[in-house]
């Protein structure tokens, strides 16, 4: 029923969340952003940030997701992944969406930072917290880099 042939390389989205104290979570899959099945979260992120980017939709999505994450949490259940949770006493204030290229022959599927290339697709950072923390810690696999479709 769900059988398909995947290509050697694919574009995927990764997220990085930043707190008001500069703590970062990610880069990782966007699954914990919303209390939906992980594949629906991926589809929403792709639609809003990659396929049909419109600034108002992106800002609205980021504000809503951060408000939800800061006000409630949920546990892993079936196809729904647990929410991202900020450390005690901290709040999520920034959300970055990256478009990465993954090579399924060379990237470790357990390491979500191991990619061929990564480009910032969108940054929601009203408090400019991202300026105070280092860039995400990607592990680039050897081989030719692929030019991403988005510019950050």
PDB file of C-alpha atoms in Angstrom:
ATOM      1  CA  UNK A   1       0.000   0.000   0.000  1.00  0.00           C
ATOM      2  CA  UNK A   2       2.789   2.484   0.856  1.00  0.00           C
ATOM      3  CA  UNK A   3       5.475   0.932  -1.304  1.00  0.00           C
ATOM      4  CA  UNK A   4       7.399   3.276  -3.547  1.00  0.00           C
ATOM      5  CA  UNK A   5      10.856   3.661  -5.037  1.00  0.00           C
ATOM      6  CA  UNK A   6      12.767   6.572  -3.570  1.00  0.00           C
ATOM      7  CA  UNK A   7      15.494   8.436  -5.371  1.00  0.00           C
ATOM      8  CA  UNK A   8      19.036   8.567  -4.051  1.00  0.00           C
ATOM      9  CA  UNK A   9      18.616  12.231  -3.087  1.00  0.00           C
ATOM     10  CA  UNK A  10      15.680  14.273  -1.886  1.00  0.00           C
ATOM     11  CA  UNK A  11      14.821  17.706  -0.565  1.00  0.00           C
ATOM     12  CA  UNK A  12      13.521  17.759   3.006  1.00  0.00           C
ATOM     13  CA  UNK A  13      12.685  20.414   5.585  1.00  0.00           C
ATOM     14  CA  UNK A  14      14.464  20.793   8.908  1.00  0.00           C
ATOM     15  CA  UNK A  15      13.612  23.167  11.743  1.00  0.00           C
ATOM     16  CA  UNK A  16      15.590  24.899  14.444  1.00  0.00           C
ATOM     17  CA  UNK A  17      13.864  26.486  17.420  1.00  0.00           C
ATOM     18  CA  UNK A  18      15.497  29.137  19.602  1.00  0.00           C
ATOM     19  CA  UNK A  19      14.479  30.237  23.069  1.00  0.00           C
ATOM     20  CA  UNK A  20      14.569  33.657  24.682  1.00  0.00           C
ATOM     21  CA  UNK A  21      17.844  32.616  26.365  1.00  0.00           C
ATOM     22  CA  UNK A  22      19.470  31.377  23.147  1.00  0.00           C
ATOM     23  CA  UNK A  23      18.953  27.662  23.710  1.00  0.00           C
ATOM     24  CA  UNK A  24      18.496  25.824  20.424  1.00  0.00           C
ATOM     25  CA  UNK A  25      16.606  22.682  19.537  1.00  0.00           C
ATOM     26  CA  UNK A  26      17.534  21.182  16.204  1.00  0.00           C
ATOM     27  CA  UNK A  27      18.116  21.215  13.413  1.00  0.00           C
ATOM     28  CA  UNK A  28      15.683  18.341  13.230  1.00  0.00           C
ATOM     29  CA  UNK A  29      12.522  17.187  11.517  1.00  0.00           C
ATOM     30  CA  UNK A  30       9.491  19.465  11.924  1.00  0.00           C
ATOM     31  CA  UNK A  31       7.341  16.668  13.372  1.00  0.00           C
ATOM     32  CA  UNK A  32       7.018  18.162  16.877  1.00  0.00           C
ATOM     33  CA  UNK A  33       5.697  21.536  15.697  1.00  0.00           C
ATOM     34  CA  UNK A  34       2.023  20.537  15.607  1.00  0.00           C
ATOM     35  CA  UNK A  35      -0.137  17.862  17.280  1.00  0.00           C
ATOM     36  CA  UNK A  36      -0.788  16.098  13.969  1.00  0.00           C
ATOM     37  CA  UNK A  37       0.516  12.952  12.324  1.00  0.00           C
ATOM     38  CA  UNK A  38       4.161  13.521  11.390  1.00  0.00           C
ATOM     39  CA  UNK A  39       3.509  13.160   7.655  1.00  0.00           C
ATOM     40  CA  UNK A  40       0.818  15.871   7.816  1.00  0.00           C
ATOM     41  CA  UNK A  41       3.223  18.237   9.577  1.00  0.00           C
ATOM     42  CA  UNK A  42       5.787  17.624   6.828  1.00  0.00           C
ATOM     43  CA  UNK A  43       3.158  18.336   4.162  1.00  0.00           C
ATOM     44  CA  UNK A  44       2.088  21.570   5.873  1.00  0.00           C
ATOM     45  CA  UNK A  45       5.658  22.819   6.280  1.00  0.00           C
ATOM     46  CA  UNK A  46       6.441  21.992   2.660  1.00  0.00           C
ATOM     47  CA  UNK A  47       3.302  23.782   1.471  1.00  0.00           C
ATOM     48  CA  UNK A  48       3.754  26.920   3.588  1.00  0.00           C
ATOM     49  CA  UNK A  49       7.529  27.374   3.328  1.00  0.00           C
ATOM     50  CA  UNK A  50       8.723  25.580   0.200  1.00  0.00           C
ATOM     51  CA  UNK A  51       5.963  25.049  -2.365  1.00  0.00           C
ATOM     52  CA  UNK A  52       3.818  28.191  -1.886  1.00  0.00           C
ATOM     53  CA  UNK A  53       5.816  30.671   0.172  1.00  0.00           C
ATOM     54  CA  UNK A  54       3.837  33.768   1.014  1.00  0.00           C
ATOM     55  CA  UNK A  55       5.176  35.990   3.761  1.00  0.00           C
ATOM     56  CA  UNK A  56       1.835  36.415   5.576  1.00  0.00           C
ATOM     57  CA  UNK A  57       1.180  32.678   5.703  1.00  0.00           C
ATOM     58  CA  UNK A  58       4.697  31.981   6.905  1.00  0.00           C
ATOM     59  CA  UNK A  59       4.568  34.590   9.668  1.00  0.00           C
ATOM     60  CA  UNK A  60       1.134  33.401  10.769  1.00  0.00           C
ATOM     61  CA  UNK A  61       2.274  29.764  10.833  1.00  0.00           C
ATOM     62  CA  UNK A  62       5.383  30.595  12.880  1.00  0.00           C
ATOM     63  CA  UNK A  63       3.520  32.739  15.413  1.00  0.00           C
ATOM     64  CA  UNK A  64       0.808  30.109  15.836  1.00  0.00           C
ATOM     65  CA  UNK A  65       3.267  27.218  16.165  1.00  0.00           C
ATOM     66  CA  UNK A  66       5.408  29.066  18.731  1.00  0.00           C
ATOM     67  CA  UNK A  67       2.331  30.130  20.726  1.00  0.00           C
ATOM     68  CA  UNK A  68       1.101  26.528  20.755  1.00  0.00           C
ATOM     69  CA  UNK A  69       4.499  25.127  21.787  1.00  0.00           C
ATOM     70  CA  UNK A  70       4.852  27.707  24.566  1.00  0.00           C
ATOM     71  CA  UNK A  71       1.359  27.168  25.955  1.00  0.00           C
ATOM     72  CA  UNK A  72       0.880  23.400  25.723  1.00  0.00           C
ATOM     73  CA  UNK A  73       2.608  20.133  24.985  1.00  0.00           C
ATOM     74  CA  UNK A  74       1.598  16.705  23.801  1.00  0.00           C
ATOM     75  CA  UNK A  75       3.094  13.241  23.957  1.00  0.00           C
ATOM     76  CA  UNK A  76       4.011  10.795  21.244  1.00  0.00           C
ATOM     77  CA  UNK A  77       1.041   8.718  20.165  1.00  0.00           C
ATOM     78  CA  UNK A  78       0.939   6.442  17.119  1.00  0.00           C
ATOM     79  CA  UNK A  79       1.870   8.661  14.126  1.00  0.00           C
ATOM     80  CA  UNK A  80       1.891  11.902  16.158  1.00  0.00           C
ATOM     81  CA  UNK A  81       5.312  12.854  17.515  1.00  0.00           C
ATOM     82  CA  UNK A  82       5.793  14.547  20.886  1.00  0.00           C
ATOM     83  CA  UNK A  83       5.920  18.318  20.946  1.00  0.00           C
ATOM     84  CA  UNK A  84       9.104  20.296  21.143  1.00  0.00           C
ATOM     85  CA  UNK A  85       9.447  21.540  24.717  1.00  0.00           C
ATOM     86  CA  UNK A  86      11.560  24.515  25.778  1.00  0.00           C
ATOM     87  CA  UNK A  87      13.796  24.114  28.850  1.00  0.00           C
ATOM     88  CA  UNK A  88      12.191  25.120  32.168  1.00  0.00           C
ATOM     89  CA  UNK A  89      11.805  28.890  32.488  1.00  0.00           C
ATOM     90  CA  UNK A  90      12.409  29.498  28.768  1.00  0.00           C
ATOM     91  CA  UNK A  91      10.091  30.225  25.848  1.00  0.00           C
ATOM     92  CA  UNK A  92      10.492  29.567  22.150  1.00  0.00           C
ATOM     93  CA  UNK A  93      10.834  32.904  20.362  1.00  0.00           C
ATOM     94  CA  UNK A  94      12.369  32.027  16.974  1.00  0.00           C
ATOM     95  CA  UNK A  95      11.762  29.386  14.333  1.00  0.00           C
ATOM     96  CA  UNK A  96      13.984  28.659  11.333  1.00  0.00           C
ATOM     97  CA  UNK A  97      13.047  26.455   8.391  1.00  0.00           C
ATOM     98  CA  UNK A  98      15.848  24.942   6.325  1.00  0.00           C
ATOM     99  CA  UNK A  99      15.661  23.184   2.992  1.00  0.00           C
ATOM    100  CA  UNK A 100      18.182  20.355   2.977  1.00  0.00           C
ATOM    101  CA  UNK A 101      19.281  17.770   0.467  1.00  0.00           C
ATOM    102  CA  UNK A 102      19.649  14.262   1.851  1.00  0.00           C
ATOM    103  CA  UNK A 103      21.534  11.490   0.072  1.00  0.00           C
ATOM    104  CA  UNK A 104      20.014   8.208   1.207  1.00  0.00           C
ATOM    105  CA  UNK A 105      23.173   6.307   0.237  1.00  0.00           C
ATOM    106  CA  UNK A 106      25.490   8.409   2.428  1.00  0.00           C
ATOM    107  CA  UNK A 107      23.468  10.191   5.138  1.00  0.00           C
ATOM    108  CA  UNK A 108      22.770   8.373   8.386  1.00  0.00           C
ATOM    109  CA  UNK A 109      18.955   8.332   8.766  1.00  0.00           C
ATOM    110  CA  UNK A 110      19.314   8.617  12.553  1.00  0.00           C
ATOM    111  CA  UNK A 111      21.335  11.848  12.308  1.00  0.00           C
ATOM    112  CA  UNK A 112      19.037  14.604  11.055  1.00  0.00           C
ATOM    113  CA  UNK A 113      21.937  17.059  10.783  1.00  0.00           C
ATOM    114  CA  UNK A 114      23.798  14.902   8.243  1.00  0.00           C
ATOM    115  CA  UNK A 115      22.989  16.376   4.830  1.00  0.00           C
ATOM    116  CA  UNK A 116      24.481  17.126   1.431  1.00  0.00           C
ATOM    117  CA  UNK A 117      23.481  20.795   1.610  1.00  0.00           C
ATOM    118  CA  UNK A 118      21.352  23.111   3.735  1.00  0.00           C
ATOM    119  CA  UNK A 119      19.887  26.514   2.979  1.00  0.00           C
ATOM    120  CA  UNK A 120      17.797  28.761   5.157  1.00  0.00           C
ATOM    121  CA  UNK A 121      14.314  28.945   3.628  1.00  0.00           C
ATOM    122  CA  UNK A 122      12.685  31.121   6.302  1.00  0.00           C
ATOM    123  CA  UNK A 123      13.487  32.719   9.636  1.00  0.00           C
ATOM    124  CA  UNK A 124      10.905  34.000  12.114  1.00  0.00           C
ATOM    125  CA  UNK A 125      12.978  35.871  14.679  1.00  0.00           C
ATOM    126  CA  UNK A 126      11.258  39.040  15.946  1.00  0.00           C
ATOM    127  CA  UNK A 127      13.687  39.377  18.898  1.00  0.00           C
ATOM    128  CA  UNK A 128      16.829  38.792  16.758  1.00  0.00           C
ATOM    129  CA  UNK A 129      17.914  35.851  18.936  1.00  0.00           C
ATOM    130  CA  UNK A 130      19.531  34.087  15.963  1.00  0.00           C
ATOM    131  CA  UNK A 131      22.219  36.796  15.875  1.00  0.00           C
ATOM    132  CA  UNK A 132      23.369  35.718  19.338  1.00  0.00           C
ATOM    133  CA  UNK A 133      23.807  31.987  18.607  1.00  0.00           C
ATOM    134  CA  UNK A 134      26.079  30.139  16.168  1.00  0.00           C
ATOM    135  CA  UNK A 135      24.736  28.816  12.890  1.00  0.00           C
ATOM    136  CA  UNK A 136      23.204  25.328  13.015  1.00  0.00           C
ATOM    137  CA  UNK A 137      25.639  22.461  13.367  1.00  0.00           C
ATOM    138  CA  UNK A 138      25.269  20.578  10.087  1.00  0.00           C
ATOM    139  CA  UNK A 139      27.362  17.568   9.140  1.00  0.00           C
ATOM    140  CA  UNK A 140      27.905  17.693   5.400  1.00  0.00           C
ATOM    141  CA  UNK A 141      28.557  14.392   3.675  1.00  0.00           C
ATOM    142  CA  UNK A 142      31.418  14.210   1.188  1.00  0.00           C
ATOM    143  CA  UNK A 143      30.604  14.553  -2.456  1.00  0.00           C
ATOM    144  CA  UNK A 144      29.355  17.298  -4.711  1.00  0.00           C
ATOM    145  CA  UNK A 145      27.167  19.910  -3.084  1.00  0.00           C
ATOM    146  CA  UNK A 146      23.732  20.416  -4.563  1.00  0.00           C
ATOM    147  CA  UNK A 147      22.469  23.927  -5.125  1.00  0.00           C
ATOM    148  CA  UNK A 148      19.231  24.407  -3.183  1.00  0.00           C
ATOM    149  CA  UNK A 149      16.124  25.884  -4.723  1.00  0.00           C
ATOM    150  CA  UNK A 150      15.756  28.553  -2.028  1.00  0.00           C
ATOM    151  CA  UNK A 151      18.014  31.372  -0.973  1.00  0.00           C
ATOM    152  CA  UNK A 152      18.167  32.355   2.703  1.00  0.00           C
TER     153      UNK A 152
END
